[in-house]
XYZ file of C-alpha atoms in Angstrom:
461
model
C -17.375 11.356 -10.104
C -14.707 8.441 -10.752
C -13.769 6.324 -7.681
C -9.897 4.972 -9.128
C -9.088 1.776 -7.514
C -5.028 1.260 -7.555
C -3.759 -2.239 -7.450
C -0.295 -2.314 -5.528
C 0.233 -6.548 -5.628
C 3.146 -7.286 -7.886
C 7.121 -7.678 -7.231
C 8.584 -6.928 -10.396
C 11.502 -9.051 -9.968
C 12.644 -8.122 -13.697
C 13.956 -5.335 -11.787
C 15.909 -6.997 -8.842
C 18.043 -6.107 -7.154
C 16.388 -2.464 -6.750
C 12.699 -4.622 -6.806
C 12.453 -6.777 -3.831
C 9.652 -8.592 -2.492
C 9.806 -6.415 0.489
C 9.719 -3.157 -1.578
C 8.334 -3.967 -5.113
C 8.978 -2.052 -8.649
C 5.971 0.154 -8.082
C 7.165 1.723 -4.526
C 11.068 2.549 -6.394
C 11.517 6.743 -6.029
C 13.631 6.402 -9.291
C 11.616 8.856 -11.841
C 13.048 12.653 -10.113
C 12.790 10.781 -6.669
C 8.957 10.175 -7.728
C 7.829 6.080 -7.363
C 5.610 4.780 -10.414
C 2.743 3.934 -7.278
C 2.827 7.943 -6.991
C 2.851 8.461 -10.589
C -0.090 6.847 -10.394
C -2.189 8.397 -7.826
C -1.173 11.691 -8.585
C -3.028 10.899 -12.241
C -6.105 10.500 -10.557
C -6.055 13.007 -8.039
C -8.830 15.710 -8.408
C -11.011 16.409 -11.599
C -13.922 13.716 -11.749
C -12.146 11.732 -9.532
C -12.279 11.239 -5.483
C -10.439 10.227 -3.187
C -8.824 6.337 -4.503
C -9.109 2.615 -3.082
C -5.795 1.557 -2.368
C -5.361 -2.525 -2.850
C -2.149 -3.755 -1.681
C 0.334 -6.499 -0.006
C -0.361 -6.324 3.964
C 3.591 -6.038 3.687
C 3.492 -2.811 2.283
C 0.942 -1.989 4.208
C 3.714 1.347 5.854
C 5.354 1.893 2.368
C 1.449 2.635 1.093
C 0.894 5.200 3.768
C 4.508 6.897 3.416
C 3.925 7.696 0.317
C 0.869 8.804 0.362
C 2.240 10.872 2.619
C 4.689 12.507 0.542
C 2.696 13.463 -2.269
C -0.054 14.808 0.373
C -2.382 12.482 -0.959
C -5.240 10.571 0.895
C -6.981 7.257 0.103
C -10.590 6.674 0.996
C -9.450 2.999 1.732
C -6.468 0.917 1.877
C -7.539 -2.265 1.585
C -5.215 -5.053 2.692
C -4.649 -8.225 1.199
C -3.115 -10.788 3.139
C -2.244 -12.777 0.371
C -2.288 -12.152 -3.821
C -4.663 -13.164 -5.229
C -4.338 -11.699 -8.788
C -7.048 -8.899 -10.103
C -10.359 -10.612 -10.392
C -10.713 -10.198 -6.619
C -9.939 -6.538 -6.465
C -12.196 -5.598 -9.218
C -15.117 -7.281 -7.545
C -13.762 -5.929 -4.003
C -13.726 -2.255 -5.519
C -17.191 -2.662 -7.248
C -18.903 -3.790 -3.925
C -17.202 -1.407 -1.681
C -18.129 1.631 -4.479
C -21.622 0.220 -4.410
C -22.554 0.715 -0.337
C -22.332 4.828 -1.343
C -23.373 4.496 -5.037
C -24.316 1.216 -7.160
C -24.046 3.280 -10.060
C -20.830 4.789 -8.976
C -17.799 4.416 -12.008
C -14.719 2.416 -10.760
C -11.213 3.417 -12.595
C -9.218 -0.085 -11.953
C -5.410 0.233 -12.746
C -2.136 -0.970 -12.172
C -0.010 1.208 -9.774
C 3.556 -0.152 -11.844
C 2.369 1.510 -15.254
C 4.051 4.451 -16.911
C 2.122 7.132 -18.993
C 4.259 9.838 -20.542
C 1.128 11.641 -21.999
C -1.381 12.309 -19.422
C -3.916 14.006 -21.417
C -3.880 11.568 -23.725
C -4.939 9.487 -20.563
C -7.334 11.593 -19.410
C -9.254 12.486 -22.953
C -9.540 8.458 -23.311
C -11.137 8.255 -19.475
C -13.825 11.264 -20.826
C -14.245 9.005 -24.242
C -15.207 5.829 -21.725
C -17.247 7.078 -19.540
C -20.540 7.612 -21.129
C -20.059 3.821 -22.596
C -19.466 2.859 -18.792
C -22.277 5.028 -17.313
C -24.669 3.104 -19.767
C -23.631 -0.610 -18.516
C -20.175 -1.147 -20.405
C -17.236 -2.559 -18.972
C -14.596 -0.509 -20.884
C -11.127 -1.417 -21.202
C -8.280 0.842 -22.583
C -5.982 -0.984 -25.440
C -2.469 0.422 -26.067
C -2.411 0.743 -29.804
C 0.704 -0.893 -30.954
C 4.278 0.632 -32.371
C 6.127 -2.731 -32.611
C 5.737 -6.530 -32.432
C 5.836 -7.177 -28.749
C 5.441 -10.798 -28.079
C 5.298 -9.430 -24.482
C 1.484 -8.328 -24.032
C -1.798 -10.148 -24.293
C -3.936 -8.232 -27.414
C -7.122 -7.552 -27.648
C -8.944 -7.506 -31.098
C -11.460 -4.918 -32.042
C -14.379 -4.943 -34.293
C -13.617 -2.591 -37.269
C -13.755 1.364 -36.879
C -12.448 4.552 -35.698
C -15.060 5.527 -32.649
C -13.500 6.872 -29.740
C -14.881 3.836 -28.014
C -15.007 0.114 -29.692
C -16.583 -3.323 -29.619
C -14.208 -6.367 -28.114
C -14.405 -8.871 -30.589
C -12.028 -11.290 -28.743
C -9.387 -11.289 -26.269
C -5.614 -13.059 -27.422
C -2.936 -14.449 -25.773
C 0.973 -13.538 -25.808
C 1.498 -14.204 -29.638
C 4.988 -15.530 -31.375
C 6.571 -13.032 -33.110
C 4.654 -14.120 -36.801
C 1.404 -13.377 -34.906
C 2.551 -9.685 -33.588
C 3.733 -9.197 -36.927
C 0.270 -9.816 -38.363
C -1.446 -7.993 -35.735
C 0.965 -4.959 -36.196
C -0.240 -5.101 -39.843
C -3.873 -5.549 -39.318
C -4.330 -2.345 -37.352
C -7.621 -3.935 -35.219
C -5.179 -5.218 -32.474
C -4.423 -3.137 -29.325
C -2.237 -4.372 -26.239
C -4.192 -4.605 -22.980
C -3.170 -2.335 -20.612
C -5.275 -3.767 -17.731
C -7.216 -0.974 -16.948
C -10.395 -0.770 -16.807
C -13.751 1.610 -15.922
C -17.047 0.497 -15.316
C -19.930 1.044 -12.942
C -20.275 -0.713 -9.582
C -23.348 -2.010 -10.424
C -22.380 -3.359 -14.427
C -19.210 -4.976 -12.324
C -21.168 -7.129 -9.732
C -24.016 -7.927 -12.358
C -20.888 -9.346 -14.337
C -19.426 -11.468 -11.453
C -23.244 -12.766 -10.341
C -23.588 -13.980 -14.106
C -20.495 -15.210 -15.120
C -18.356 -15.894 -11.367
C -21.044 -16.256 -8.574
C -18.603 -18.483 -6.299
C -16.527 -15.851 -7.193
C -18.352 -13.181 -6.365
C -19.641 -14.678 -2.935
C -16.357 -15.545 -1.500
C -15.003 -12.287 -2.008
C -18.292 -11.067 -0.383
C -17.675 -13.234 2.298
C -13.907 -11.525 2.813
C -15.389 -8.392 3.168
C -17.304 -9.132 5.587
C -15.000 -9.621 7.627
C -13.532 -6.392 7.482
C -11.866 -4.291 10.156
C -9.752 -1.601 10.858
C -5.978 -1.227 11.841
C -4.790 2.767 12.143
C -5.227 3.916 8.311
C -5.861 0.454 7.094
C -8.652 -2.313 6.350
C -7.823 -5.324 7.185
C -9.480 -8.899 5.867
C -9.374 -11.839 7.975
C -6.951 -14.436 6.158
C -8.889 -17.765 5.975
C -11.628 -16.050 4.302
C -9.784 -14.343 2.286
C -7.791 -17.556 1.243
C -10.892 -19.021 0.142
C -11.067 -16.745 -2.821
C -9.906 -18.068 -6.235
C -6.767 -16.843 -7.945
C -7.691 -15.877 -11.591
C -7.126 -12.865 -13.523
C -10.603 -10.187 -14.619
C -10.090 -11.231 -18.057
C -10.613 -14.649 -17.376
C -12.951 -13.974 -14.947
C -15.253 -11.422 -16.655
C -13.964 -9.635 -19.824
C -13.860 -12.979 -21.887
C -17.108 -14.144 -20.784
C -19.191 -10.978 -20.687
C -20.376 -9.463 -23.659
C -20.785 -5.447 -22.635
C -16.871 -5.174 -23.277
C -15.649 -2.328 -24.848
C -12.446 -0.624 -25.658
C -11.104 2.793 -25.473
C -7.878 2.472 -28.219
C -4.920 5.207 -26.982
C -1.580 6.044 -27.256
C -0.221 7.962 -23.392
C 3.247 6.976 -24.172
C 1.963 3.804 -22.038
C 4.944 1.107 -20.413
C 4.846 -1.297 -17.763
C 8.514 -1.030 -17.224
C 8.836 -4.720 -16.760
C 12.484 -4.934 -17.395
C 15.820 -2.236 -16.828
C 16.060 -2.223 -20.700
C 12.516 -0.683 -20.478
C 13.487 1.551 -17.900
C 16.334 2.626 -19.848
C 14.519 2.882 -22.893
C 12.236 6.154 -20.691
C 14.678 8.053 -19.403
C 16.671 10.673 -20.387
C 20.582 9.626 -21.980
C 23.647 11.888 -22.806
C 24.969 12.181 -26.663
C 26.123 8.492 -26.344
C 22.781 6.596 -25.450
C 23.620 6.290 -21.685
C 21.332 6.899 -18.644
C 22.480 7.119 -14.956
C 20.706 7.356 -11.749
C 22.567 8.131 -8.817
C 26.207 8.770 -8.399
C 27.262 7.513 -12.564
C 30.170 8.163 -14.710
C 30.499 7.034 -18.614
C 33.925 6.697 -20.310
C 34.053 5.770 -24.149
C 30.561 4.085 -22.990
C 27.590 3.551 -25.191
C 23.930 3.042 -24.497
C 24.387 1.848 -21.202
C 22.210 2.100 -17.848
C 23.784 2.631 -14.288
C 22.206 3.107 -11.253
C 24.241 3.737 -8.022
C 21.700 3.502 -4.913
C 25.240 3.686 -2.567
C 28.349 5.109 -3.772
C 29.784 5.645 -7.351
C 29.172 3.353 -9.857
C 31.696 4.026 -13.361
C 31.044 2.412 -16.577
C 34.458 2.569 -19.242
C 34.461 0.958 -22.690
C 31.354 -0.704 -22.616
C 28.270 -1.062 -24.916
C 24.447 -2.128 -24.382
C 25.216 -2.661 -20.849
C 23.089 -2.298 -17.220
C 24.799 -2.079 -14.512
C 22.937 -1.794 -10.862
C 24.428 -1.060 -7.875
C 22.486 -1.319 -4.394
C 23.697 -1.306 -0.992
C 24.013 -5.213 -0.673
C 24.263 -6.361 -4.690
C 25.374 -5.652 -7.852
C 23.567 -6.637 -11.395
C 25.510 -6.301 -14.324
C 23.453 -7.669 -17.758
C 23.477 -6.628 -21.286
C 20.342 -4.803 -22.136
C 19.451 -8.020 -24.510
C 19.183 -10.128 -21.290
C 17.207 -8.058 -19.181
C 14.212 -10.415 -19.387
C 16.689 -13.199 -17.834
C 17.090 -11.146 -14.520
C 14.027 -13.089 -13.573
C 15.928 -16.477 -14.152
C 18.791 -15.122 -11.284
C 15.848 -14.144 -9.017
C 14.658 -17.699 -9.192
C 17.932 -19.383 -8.315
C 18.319 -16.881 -5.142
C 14.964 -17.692 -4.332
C 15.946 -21.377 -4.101
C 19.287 -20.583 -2.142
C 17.030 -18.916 0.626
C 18.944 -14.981 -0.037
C 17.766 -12.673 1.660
C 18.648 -9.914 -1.322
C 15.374 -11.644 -2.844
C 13.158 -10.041 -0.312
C 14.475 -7.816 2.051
C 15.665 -4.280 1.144
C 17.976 -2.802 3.305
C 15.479 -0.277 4.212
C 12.602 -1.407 5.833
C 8.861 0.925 6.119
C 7.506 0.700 10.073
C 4.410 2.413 11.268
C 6.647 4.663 13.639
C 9.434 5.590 10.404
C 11.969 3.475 9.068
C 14.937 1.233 9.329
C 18.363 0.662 7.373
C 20.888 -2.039 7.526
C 24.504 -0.751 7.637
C 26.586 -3.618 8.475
C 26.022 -6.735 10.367
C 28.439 -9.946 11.047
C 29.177 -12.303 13.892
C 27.309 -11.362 17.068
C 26.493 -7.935 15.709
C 24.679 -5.403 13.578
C 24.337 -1.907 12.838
C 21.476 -0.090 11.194
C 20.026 3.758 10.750
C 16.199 4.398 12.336
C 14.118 7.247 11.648
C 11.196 8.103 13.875
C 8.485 9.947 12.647
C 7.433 13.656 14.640
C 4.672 12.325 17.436
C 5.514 8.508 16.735
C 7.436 6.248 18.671
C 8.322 2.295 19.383
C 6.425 0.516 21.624
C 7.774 -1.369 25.137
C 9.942 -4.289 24.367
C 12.448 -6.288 25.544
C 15.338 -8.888 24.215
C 15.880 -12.257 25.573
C 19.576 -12.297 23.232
C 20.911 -8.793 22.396
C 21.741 -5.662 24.116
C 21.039 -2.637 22.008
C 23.389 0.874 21.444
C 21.693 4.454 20.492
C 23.160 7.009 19.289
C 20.983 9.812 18.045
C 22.230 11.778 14.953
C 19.857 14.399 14.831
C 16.471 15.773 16.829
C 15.871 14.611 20.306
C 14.188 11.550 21.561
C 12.287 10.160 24.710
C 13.565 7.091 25.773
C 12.158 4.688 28.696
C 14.814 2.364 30.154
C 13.158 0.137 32.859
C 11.092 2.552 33.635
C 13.666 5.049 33.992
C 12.586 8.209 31.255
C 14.883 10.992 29.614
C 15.719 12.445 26.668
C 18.178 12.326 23.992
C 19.538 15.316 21.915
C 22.015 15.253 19.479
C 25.871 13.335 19.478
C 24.052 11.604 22.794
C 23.861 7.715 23.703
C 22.262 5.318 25.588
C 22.793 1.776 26.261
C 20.172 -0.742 26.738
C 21.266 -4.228 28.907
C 20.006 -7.575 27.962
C 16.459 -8.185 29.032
C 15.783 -4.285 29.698
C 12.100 -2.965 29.263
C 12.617 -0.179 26.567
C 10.627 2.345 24.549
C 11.333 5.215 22.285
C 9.213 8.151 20.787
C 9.671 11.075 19.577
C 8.031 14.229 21.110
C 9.118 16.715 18.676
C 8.059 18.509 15.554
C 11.108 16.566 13.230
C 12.486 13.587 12.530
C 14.710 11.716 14.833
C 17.446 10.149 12.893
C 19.544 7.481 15.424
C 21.911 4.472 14.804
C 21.382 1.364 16.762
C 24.062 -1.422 17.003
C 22.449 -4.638 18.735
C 24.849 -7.011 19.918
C 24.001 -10.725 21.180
C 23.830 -14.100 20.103
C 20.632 -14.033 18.379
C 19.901 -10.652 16.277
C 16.407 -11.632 14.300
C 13.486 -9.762 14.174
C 11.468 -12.116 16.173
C 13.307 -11.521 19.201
C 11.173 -9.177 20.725
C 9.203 -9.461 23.615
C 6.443 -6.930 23.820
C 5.056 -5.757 26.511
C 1.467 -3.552 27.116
């Protein structure tokens, strides 16, 4: 049996504004309301494969579970990181958790943000690896190449046509000369980063070639514990651990490195001209998600997350639409999205990091509107979950539930809540809510008050 390990780290700000730091590329329901981070564990669901390892931001700690949830999937551990600290650390962190069940357990390590078209292509090039990785390799699967893309590292292989090759050397991003020649040579595959290899072959690798490494990260597990569905790491320790990349961790240094060459119809979607490239377009090139219209329009994208979004007389174009901002780019530029991010970073926006839908452990919330001395946002609470007692030194908060029926505690004071009913809830007031039915309870709250930030909020045991 496989164990796959599923990285969840990155942002993916290529992809802003739908990609926010908040909720990243991977966690986007844009593929038929499917997210690329259930793409992914769907792959490896069943077969020669058990239950996964989740790895992923402690911020997303509540996106992970949801959608989990939605696919009916469950993780043997979700492992939270409280900080990145890029993929050397996970594969080590995989490797030693696989090992206290079964050293010679095999670890599948990939990206949750990667799109495969084919998946038995995927899975015939797992079942070529895995007799190379049962007998101490570290395998690695290489994209083979359809175009110069100065975009990917490369790795080179020794010459052949096995199912399973010999690493002769790992390459950097080339110029566009170099992809040309590497196009042309046929030996050079892109790296994928993904990887399968025994627990035991792993932590060998790390105690040879990264002990400090390898003993820090030891030292972060240690200190695990757990929080509901989660495993948490204490931060300081976890701090400690250097921030480099497996390849130059391991895969350079080692020498059991093998590859797997294959062609899924493999893309790390790392910019909307990629995105627009997969998807499905009309007899004119364009592609819409959401609420689109094209008029005299040519290869365009559109995506409307909140209303219409109408593209007339335009060529080559993206154009994305969310709740609180609006991209427009031509597809050549779609790399410089990044470059925009940057700048908002430095103004301090908020349309950087926050999405206007934020994942609790209870359900959700959703901005609506908010200005001077007031805001308005949508809540759903999950059947059986509920919000804990609190109280507000600045704002007064109005409920209004839209549908299902909800227990709320006022100062003490209990009662429910059914449909087109309110409540009001003064300044300073002791409040809970949960919901005791069998659906969701869908309410707007408007808070009103000087100070409307998260961290007012007193709770109370």
């Amino acid at each position: 049996m496989i164990v796959p390990c599923i990285l969840s780290g990155g942002i993916g700000s290529r992809l802003w504004p739908l990609s926010r730091r908040d909720r990243p590329k991977q966690f986007l329901p844009i593929f038929n309301g499917e997210s690329l981070f259930q793409k992914t564990i769907n792959r490896v669901k069943g077969g020669s494969f058990i239950a996964p390892i989740v790895i992923g931001n402690n911020d997303h700690r509540f996106l992970m579970g949801e959608q989990l949830s939605e696919i009916d999937a469950v993780a043997d551990t979700i492992l939270l990181e409280p900080m990145g600290r890029n993929t050397a650390a996970p594969a080590a962190m995989a490797a030693l958790i696989a090992a206290e069940k079964d050293p010679d357990a095999l670890i599948l390590l990939l990206p949750s943000d990667h799109l495969i078209a084919k998946e038995d292509v995927f899975q015939q090039a797992i079942r070529d690896a895995t007799p190379a990785a049962q007998n101490g390799q570290i395998v690695t699967f290489g994209i083979t190449p359809h175009e110069p893309n100065t975009g990917y590292g490369y790795i080179r292989l020794d010459v052949g046509s096995a199912p399973v090759r010999n690493v002769a050397a790992f390459v950097e991003k080339p110029d566009s000369q170099k992809a040309e020649e590497f196009l042309a040579n046929g030996n050079y595959v892109w790296n994928a980063g993904i990887f399968l290899y025994s627990a035991k072959a792993m932590i060998s690798a790390f105690e040879i070639h990264n002990p400090d490494l390898l003993a820090d990260v030891m030292a972060a597990l240690a200190t695990r514990s757990s929080d509901l569905d989660f495993t948490r790491l204490d931060s300081d320790a976890f701090a400690k651990i250097k921030s480099i990349s497996i390849d130059y961790a391991i895969m350079e240094r080692a020498n059991n490195i093998s590859c797997v060459p294959m062609s899924p119809g493999w893309d790390d979607l790392g910019s909307w001209s990629a995105i627009w490239e997969v998807l499905d377009k009309d007899a004119n090139g364009n592609s819409g998600l959401g609420d689109t219209r094209f008029l005299d329009a040519e290869n365009c994208l559109a995506y409307a997350d909140d209303g219409l979004v109408s593209v007339i007389g335009l060529s080559d174009v993206l154009v994305i639409s969310t709740r609180d901002s609006v991209l427009v780019a031509h597809r050549d530029k779609a790399q410089d999205v990044k470059r925009i991010v940057e700048a908002l970073e430095k103004e301090g926006r908020q349309e950087v990091n926050a999405h206007p839908r934020a994942y609790k452990m209870w359900g959700w919330t959703e901005r609506i509107n908010s200005g001077d001395r007031f805001s308005v946002q949508s809540m759903m609470i999950k059947p059986g979950k509920g919000l804990t007692l609190q109280s507000h030194l600045h704002r007064a908060e109005h409920w209004v539930v839209v549908s299902g029926t909800v227990e709320i505690t006022i100062d003490g004071k209990a009662e429910l809540l059914a449909e087109n009913q309110s409540a009001y809830v003064p300044l300073g007031a002791k409040h809970k809510l949960h919901n005791p039915g069998k659906i969701p309870v869908r309410m707007i709250e408007v808070q009103s008050g000087t100070y409307l930030e998260q961290d007012d909020i007193l709770r109370h045991s």
